[in-house]
Short mmCIF file of C-alpha atoms in Angstrom, two decimals:
data_model
loop_
_atom_site.label_atom_id
_atom_site.label_comp_id
_atom_site.label_asym_id
_atom_site.label_seq_id
_atom_site.Cartn_x
_atom_site.Cartn_y
_atom_site.Cartn_z
CA MET U 219 -35.28 2.33 68.58
CA ALA U 220 -32.98 0.44 66.25
CA GLN U 221 -29.31 0.58 67.12
CA THR U 222 -27.35 3.16 65.18
CA SER U 223 -24.79 0.54 64.14
CA GLN U 224 -27.49 -1.62 62.56
CA ILE U 225 -28.91 1.33 60.61
CA ARG U 226 -25.41 2.27 59.48
CA PHE U 227 -24.86 -1.33 58.37
CA ILE U 228 -28.07 -1.29 56.30
CA ASP U 229 -27.10 2.03 54.66
CA THR U 230 -23.61 0.74 53.89
CA ALA U 231 -24.91 -2.53 52.42
CA LEU U 232 -27.39 -0.75 50.14
CA SER U 233 -24.78 1.76 48.90
CA CYS U 234 -21.95 -0.74 48.42
CA THR U 235 -20.65 -1.27 44.87
CA GLY U 236 -18.38 -3.81 43.27
CA PRO U 237 -18.40 -7.59 43.81
CA PHE U 238 -19.95 -7.19 47.28
CA ALA U 239 -22.87 -5.06 46.11
CA VAL U 240 -26.34 -6.31 46.94
CA SER U 241 -28.61 -7.36 44.06
CA TYR U 242 -31.03 -4.44 44.37
CA THR U 243 -30.57 -1.88 41.58
CA ASP U 244 -33.60 0.42 41.80
CA PRO U 245 -33.05 3.39 44.21
CA ASP U 246 -36.73 3.44 45.16
CA GLN U 247 -36.57 -0.29 45.93
CA LYS U 248 -33.49 0.26 48.11
CA TRP U 249 -35.31 3.00 50.01
CA LEU U 250 -38.28 0.72 50.66
CA ILE U 251 -35.99 -2.11 51.80
CA ARG U 252 -34.20 0.29 54.18
CA LYS U 253 -37.52 1.50 55.58
CA HIS U 254 -38.86 -2.05 56.12
CA LEU U 255 -35.65 -3.34 57.70
CA ILE U 256 -35.34 -0.43 60.13
CA SER U 257 -38.99 -0.87 61.13
CA LEU U 258 -38.41 -4.59 61.63
CA ILE U 259 -35.35 -4.29 63.90
CA GLN U 260 -37.10 -1.54 65.84
CA ASN U 261 -40.06 -3.82 66.57
CA PHE U 262 -37.99 -6.98 66.98
CA PRO U 263 -34.56 -6.10 68.43
CA SER U 264 -33.64 -9.80 68.60
CA LEU U 265 -33.25 -9.80 64.79
CA THR U 266 -29.99 -8.67 63.23
CA PRO U 267 -29.45 -7.58 59.57
CA SER U 268 -26.76 -9.20 57.45
CA VAL U 269 -25.56 -9.56 53.84
CA ASP U 270 -24.85 -13.08 52.54
CA GLN U 271 -24.73 -15.06 49.36
CA PHE U 272 -28.01 -16.73 48.38
CA PHE U 273 -28.00 -19.76 46.14
CA HIS U 274 -30.94 -20.07 43.75
CA ASP U 275 -32.25 -23.45 42.59
CA ASN U 276 -30.69 -22.88 39.15
CA GLY U 277 -27.20 -22.61 40.71
CA SER U 278 -26.79 -18.83 40.44
CA THR U 279 -25.67 -16.82 43.48
CA VAL U 280 -26.61 -13.29 44.53
CA ASN U 281 -25.81 -11.02 47.47
CA LEU U 282 -28.96 -10.37 49.48
CA LEU U 283 -29.90 -8.63 52.68
CA ASN U 284 -31.29 -10.90 55.34
CA VAL U 285 -32.07 -10.91 59.04
CA LYS U 286 -31.29 -13.58 61.61
CA GLY U 287 -32.30 -13.97 65.19
CA TYR U 288 -34.80 -15.43 67.61
CA LEU U 289 -38.52 -14.97 68.00
CA GLN U 290 -39.78 -15.37 71.56
CA VAL U 291 -43.47 -16.20 71.18
CA SER U 292 -44.12 -16.75 74.91
CA HIS U 293 -42.26 -17.17 78.19
CA SER U 294 -43.25 -20.82 78.47
CA THR U 295 -41.96 -21.94 75.04
CA PRO U 296 -38.44 -22.15 73.63
CA PRO U 297 -37.28 -19.28 71.35
CA ILE U 298 -37.49 -19.88 67.61
CA PRO U 299 -34.40 -19.10 65.48
CA VAL U 300 -35.41 -17.69 62.08
CA HIS U 301 -33.64 -16.58 58.93
CA ILE U 302 -35.47 -14.16 56.61
CA TRP U 303 -34.18 -13.43 53.09
CA LEU U 304 -35.18 -10.40 51.02
CA LEU U 305 -35.15 -11.55 47.38
CA GLU U 306 -34.20 -9.38 44.40
CA ASN U 307 -37.79 -8.31 43.73
CA TYR U 308 -38.65 -7.45 47.33
CA PRO U 309 -41.08 -5.88 48.38
CA PHE U 310 -43.04 -6.94 45.31
CA MET U 311 -42.15 -10.54 46.08
CA ALA U 312 -42.61 -12.13 49.49
CA PRO U 313 -39.49 -12.85 51.55
CA LEU U 314 -38.19 -16.36 52.13
CA VAL U 315 -38.36 -17.53 55.73
CA PHE U 316 -36.62 -20.49 57.33
CA VAL U 317 -36.89 -21.86 60.85
CA LEU U 318 -33.47 -23.08 62.01
CA SER U 319 -33.63 -26.32 63.93
CA ASP U 320 -31.14 -28.82 65.35
CA ALA U 321 -31.14 -32.24 66.96
CA ALA U 322 -32.05 -30.76 70.33
CA SER U 323 -35.01 -28.83 68.88
CA PRO U 324 -36.48 -30.78 65.92
CA ILE U 325 -39.47 -29.50 63.96
CA HIS U 326 -42.54 -31.55 64.78
CA SER U 327 -44.08 -33.51 61.94
CA ASN U 328 -47.12 -32.26 60.01
CA HIS U 329 -46.71 -28.66 61.15
CA PRO U 330 -49.15 -26.53 59.12
CA PHE U 331 -46.71 -23.66 58.53
CA VAL U 332 -43.19 -25.21 58.63
CA ASP U 333 -42.05 -28.20 56.59
CA SER U 334 -39.37 -30.70 57.58
CA SER U 335 -36.63 -28.65 55.87
CA GLY U 336 -37.50 -25.57 57.95
CA ALA U 337 -39.08 -23.56 55.10
CA ALA U 338 -41.94 -21.53 56.56
CA THR U 339 -45.10 -20.41 54.84
CA SER U 340 -48.37 -18.84 55.93
CA PRO U 341 -51.47 -17.27 54.39
CA TYR U 342 -49.78 -13.86 54.92
CA LEU U 343 -46.88 -14.93 52.66
CA ILE U 344 -49.14 -16.66 50.15
CA PHE U 345 -51.26 -13.55 49.72
CA TRP U 346 -48.35 -11.11 50.01
CA SER U 347 -49.18 -7.86 48.22
CA TYR U 348 -47.22 -4.63 48.41
CA PRO U 349 -47.95 -1.99 49.78
CA HIS U 350 -50.35 -3.79 52.12
CA SER U 351 -47.66 -6.29 53.16
CA ASN U 352 -44.39 -5.55 54.94
CA LEU U 353 -41.75 -7.26 57.08
CA SER U 354 -42.92 -6.04 60.49
CA ASP U 355 -46.53 -7.11 60.02
CA PHE U 356 -45.41 -10.44 58.62
CA VAL U 357 -43.18 -11.21 61.63
CA ARG U 358 -45.99 -10.18 64.00
CA ASN U 359 -48.25 -12.62 62.15
CA LEU U 360 -45.55 -15.30 62.38
CA VAL U 361 -45.25 -14.79 66.15
CA LYS U 362 -49.01 -15.24 66.55
CA LEU U 363 -48.96 -18.40 64.44
CA PHE U 364 -46.08 -19.90 66.43
CA SER U 365 -47.68 -18.92 69.73
CA HIS U 366 -50.68 -21.08 68.79
CA ASP U 367 -48.69 -23.89 67.16
CA HIS U 368 -45.01 -23.97 68.11
CA PRO U 369 -42.82 -25.52 65.38
CA PHE U 370 -40.49 -27.36 67.77
CA VAL U 371 -41.07 -30.63 69.57
CA TYR U 372 -41.20 -30.04 73.32
CA LEU U 373 -43.30 -31.32 76.21
CA ALA U 374 -46.00 -28.66 76.14
CA ALA U 375 -46.24 -28.49 72.34
CA ALA U 376 -49.58 -30.32 72.07
CA ALA U 377 -51.17 -28.10 74.69
CA SER U 378 -50.05 -24.96 72.83
CA ARG U 379 -52.04 -25.81 69.68
CA SER U 380 -55.19 -23.89 70.58
CA PHE U 381 -56.50 -21.05 68.46
CA THR U 382 -58.62 -18.17 69.71
CA HIS U 383 -62.30 -18.30 68.84
CA PRO U 384 -62.71 -16.83 65.32
CA ALA U 385 -65.28 -14.29 66.53
CA LEU U 386 -62.60 -12.65 68.72
CA VAL U 387 -59.78 -12.29 66.15
CA SER U 388 -58.98 -10.32 63.04
CA LYS U 389 -59.61 -11.54 59.50
CA GLN U 390 -55.94 -12.51 59.06
CA GLU U 391 -55.88 -14.45 62.33
CA ALA U 392 -59.12 -16.21 61.38
CA ILE U 393 -57.57 -17.26 58.05
CA ASP U 394 -54.45 -18.50 59.86
CA ARG U 395 -56.61 -20.43 62.31
CA LEU U 396 -58.61 -22.00 59.48
CA VAL U 397 -55.46 -22.99 57.58
CA GLY U 398 -53.96 -24.58 60.71
CA GLN U 399 -57.08 -26.57 61.52
CA LEU U 400 -57.53 -27.67 57.90
CA HIS U 401 -53.90 -28.82 57.80
CA TYR U 402 -54.37 -31.08 60.80
CA ASP U 403 -57.71 -32.35 59.49
CA VAL U 404 -56.11 -33.20 56.14
CA ALA U 405 -53.20 -34.89 57.91
CA ALA U 406 -55.65 -36.97 59.98
CA VAL U 407 -57.63 -37.92 56.86
CA LYS U 408 -54.41 -38.90 55.07
CA ALA U 409 -53.30 -41.04 58.01
CA GLN U 410 -56.71 -42.74 58.19
CA THR U 411 -56.72 -43.24 54.42
CA ALA U 412 -53.25 -44.79 54.54
CA GLU U 413 -54.41 -47.11 57.33
CA ASP U 414 -57.52 -48.05 55.35
CA ILE U 415 -55.45 -48.70 52.22
CA GLU U 416 -53.09 -50.90 54.23
CA GLY U 417 -56.04 -52.82 55.65
CA LEU U 418 -57.61 -53.22 52.20
CA ALA U 419 -54.28 -54.38 50.79
CA ALA U 420 -54.06 -57.04 53.51
CA LEU U 421 -57.66 -58.03 52.79
CA GLU U 422 -56.86 -58.23 49.08
CA GLY U 423 -53.96 -60.57 49.83
CA GLU U 424 -56.21 -62.76 51.98
CA MET U 425 -58.89 -62.82 49.28
CA GLU U 426 -56.30 -63.82 46.67
CA LYS U 427 -55.27 -66.73 48.92
CA ARG U 428 -58.90 -67.75 49.26
CA VAL U 429 -59.39 -67.56 45.50
CA VAL U 430 -56.44 -69.90 45.03
CA THR U 431 -57.88 -72.29 47.64
CA ALA U 432 -61.38 -72.18 46.12
CA THR U 433 -59.96 -72.73 42.63
CA SER U 434 -58.02 -75.73 43.88
CA ILE U 435 -61.19 -77.16 45.49
CA VAL U 436 -63.23 -76.63 42.29
CA LEU U 437 -60.55 -78.32 40.19
CA GLY U 438 -60.44 -81.23 42.66
CA LEU U 439 -64.21 -81.61 42.51
CA ASP U 440 -64.10 -81.50 38.72
CA ARG U 441 -61.51 -84.29 38.71
CA GLU U 442 -63.63 -86.28 41.17
CA LYS U 443 -66.68 -85.79 38.95
CA LYS U 444 -64.79 -87.11 35.93
CA ASN U 445 -63.56 -90.10 37.95
CA LEU U 446 -67.10 -90.87 39.11
CA LYS U 447 -68.43 -90.67 35.55
CA ARG U 448 -65.69 -93.04 34.42
CA ARG U 449 -66.47 -95.41 37.30
CA VAL U 450 -70.21 -95.34 36.51
CA LYS U 451 -69.45 -96.23 32.89
CA GLU U 452 -67.21 -99.11 34.00
CA MET U 453 -69.88 -100.44 36.37
CA THR U 454 -72.54 -100.12 33.68
CA ASP U 455 -70.38 -102.10 31.28
CA GLU U 456 -69.79 -104.73 33.97
CA ALA U 457 -73.54 -104.95 34.66
CA ASP U 458 -74.20 -105.42 30.94
CA MET U 459 -71.61 -108.19 30.85
CA ILE U 460 -73.23 -109.90 33.85
CA MET U 461 -76.72 -109.65 32.38
CA ASN U 462 -75.45 -111.07 29.10
CA TRP U 463 -73.70 -113.90 30.92
CA VAL U 464 -76.81 -114.63 33.01
CA GLY U 465 -78.97 -114.60 29.91
CA VAL U 466 -76.70 -117.07 28.20
CA ASN U 467 -76.19 -119.37 31.18
CA ASP U 468 -79.70 -119.27 32.72
CA PRO U 469 -80.83 -122.97 32.85
CA ARG U 470 -84.34 -122.04 31.85
CA ASN U 471 -83.10 -120.30 28.73
CA VAL U 472 -80.85 -123.23 27.96
CA MET U 473 -83.75 -125.69 28.40
CA ALA U 474 -86.12 -123.51 26.37
CA ALA U 475 -83.60 -123.28 23.58
CA ALA U 476 -83.13 -127.08 23.60
CA ALA U 477 -86.90 -127.66 23.60
CA ALA U 478 -87.36 -125.25 20.75
CA ALA U 479 -84.67 -127.07 18.84
CA ARG U 480 -86.60 -130.32 19.32
CA GLY U 481 -89.87 -128.69 18.39
CA GLU U 482 -91.31 -129.05 21.91
CA GLU U 483 -93.49 -126.49 23.73
CA ARG U 484 -92.06 -124.44 26.56
CA THR U 485 -92.64 -125.80 30.05
CA GLU U 486 -94.34 -122.63 31.25
CA ASP U 487 -96.76 -122.84 28.31
CA ALA U 488 -98.08 -126.13 29.76
CA PHE U 489 -99.59 -124.25 32.70
CA GLU U 490 -102.60 -122.00 32.36
CA ALA U 491 -103.96 -119.83 35.17
CA ALA U 492 -107.61 -120.08 36.12
CA ASP U 493 -108.05 -116.31 36.49
CA GLU U 494 -106.10 -113.03 36.69
CA THR U 495 -105.28 -113.42 40.39
CA ALA U 496 -103.86 -116.88 39.84
CA GLU U 497 -101.86 -115.56 36.90
CA ARG U 498 -100.32 -112.82 39.10
CA VAL U 499 -99.44 -115.39 41.75
CA LEU U 500 -97.81 -117.63 39.14
CA ASN U 501 -95.85 -114.67 37.78
CA HIS U 502 -94.57 -113.75 41.27
CA LEU U 503 -93.64 -117.35 41.95
CA ALA U 504 -91.82 -117.60 38.67
CA ALA U 505 -89.97 -114.34 39.38
CA ASP U 506 -89.00 -115.61 42.84
CA LYS U 507 -87.58 -118.85 41.38
CA ALA U 508 -85.82 -116.92 38.65
CA ILE U 509 -84.10 -114.71 41.23
CA GLU U 510 -82.93 -117.79 43.10
CA ASP U 511 -81.50 -119.13 39.87
CA LEU U 512 -79.86 -115.76 39.23
CA MET U 513 -78.18 -115.74 42.63
CA TYR U 514 -76.92 -119.26 42.05
CA ALA U 515 -75.53 -118.19 38.70
CA LEU U 516 -73.91 -115.14 40.32
CA ASP U 517 -72.21 -117.39 42.87
CA GLU U 518 -70.71 -119.41 40.05
CA ALA U 519 -69.70 -116.23 38.21
CA VAL U 520 -67.82 -114.90 41.26
CA GLU U 521 -66.06 -118.24 41.72
CA GLU U 522 -65.00 -118.25 38.09
CA GLY U 523 -63.81 -114.61 38.32
CA VAL U 524 -66.20 -113.31 35.69
CA VAL U 525 -67.85 -110.87 38.12
CA THR U 526 -66.09 -108.63 40.65
CA VAL U 527 -67.10 -108.86 44.30
CA GLU U 528 -68.30 -105.23 44.26
CA ALA U 529 -70.59 -105.85 41.27
CA TYR U 530 -71.73 -109.15 42.81
CA LEU U 531 -72.77 -107.50 46.06
CA LYS U 532 -74.63 -104.75 44.25
CA LEU U 533 -76.59 -107.23 42.10
CA VAL U 534 -77.34 -109.47 45.07
CA ARG U 535 -78.75 -106.54 47.05
CA ALA U 536 -80.93 -105.48 44.11
CA SER U 537 -82.12 -109.06 43.50
CA ALA U 538 -82.87 -109.59 47.21
CA ARG U 539 -85.06 -106.52 47.27
CA GLU U 540 -86.96 -107.70 44.20
CA GLN U 541 -87.32 -111.23 45.66
CA PHE U 542 -88.63 -109.80 48.93
CA PHE U 543 -91.23 -107.84 46.98
CA ASN U 544 -92.38 -110.92 45.04
CA ARG U 545 -92.64 -113.05 48.17
CA ALA U 546 -94.56 -110.28 49.94
CA MET U 547 -97.07 -110.29 47.05
CA ILE U 548 -97.45 -114.11 47.20
CA LEU U 549 -97.73 -114.44 50.99
CA PRO U 550 -101.46 -113.45 51.34
CA TRP U 551 -102.50 -116.23 48.90
CA LEU U 552 -100.61 -118.97 50.72
CA HIS U 553 -102.87 -118.84 53.83
#
């Protein structure tokens, strides 16, 4: 039974007038509040009624009935201090419930029914509906919730988070169990998602670095390509200059030009091959001698500085290959 002094306090608070009057004006509402409070302190003697100022979010203050005390959910867990406020529209509006914590008993993170500020919620409060809902049933539901998932951090907290099989509980307990499990599943998904996002962000940073590196390589290759094209053009121009110089300074050309000026026939026109094979041999021999003359002319060009050493070596290699080919074609006819 509730203590007589507590019932007298409730009656006095509800009948008080003046600046200390509570913010409940309807007599029927006051009767319901009295009935619910007396039932609550009868079922939970550790809770004590009180009247205090309540500060709304808009800055206004009202005098409201409230209860404070401890809920002992089991012998193996620490008691839970709670503060329950009955708002102006109670019982048509659900009460506000806060779990009071301190440095010695902090609220564990990601609790499904208590946030970091201590504000408590549950499916019972969310679906509060008078006359089916009342203070005593709500606190009983709160004790069951906290017996399965204690709000404070302590050594055996993890082991206490075990809900009864849904087939063995009431509809309300099954809803509470589902909400608790969903909360932890969502928290796990959020944590995994945050980890994945962090990993993807790191990967994005690495990919950006690689893009910069690849872009730098492509630009370098493009510059190298342009340089090679420029070098090819320079070497082509040098080759043209060499060929022009050789054409002008080739002794055979000089002699042919002199003979033509005198009206004489060309020396090579004085020879006539007996057949096609002999003509091919003569052509290869002439090409071989011409290449020797070319190499001699290239030697002079390098000495005079007309041709670079790089261009000279390239032309000598090409001429040597051609000379080798010509001599290889002549060799069978010399035996």
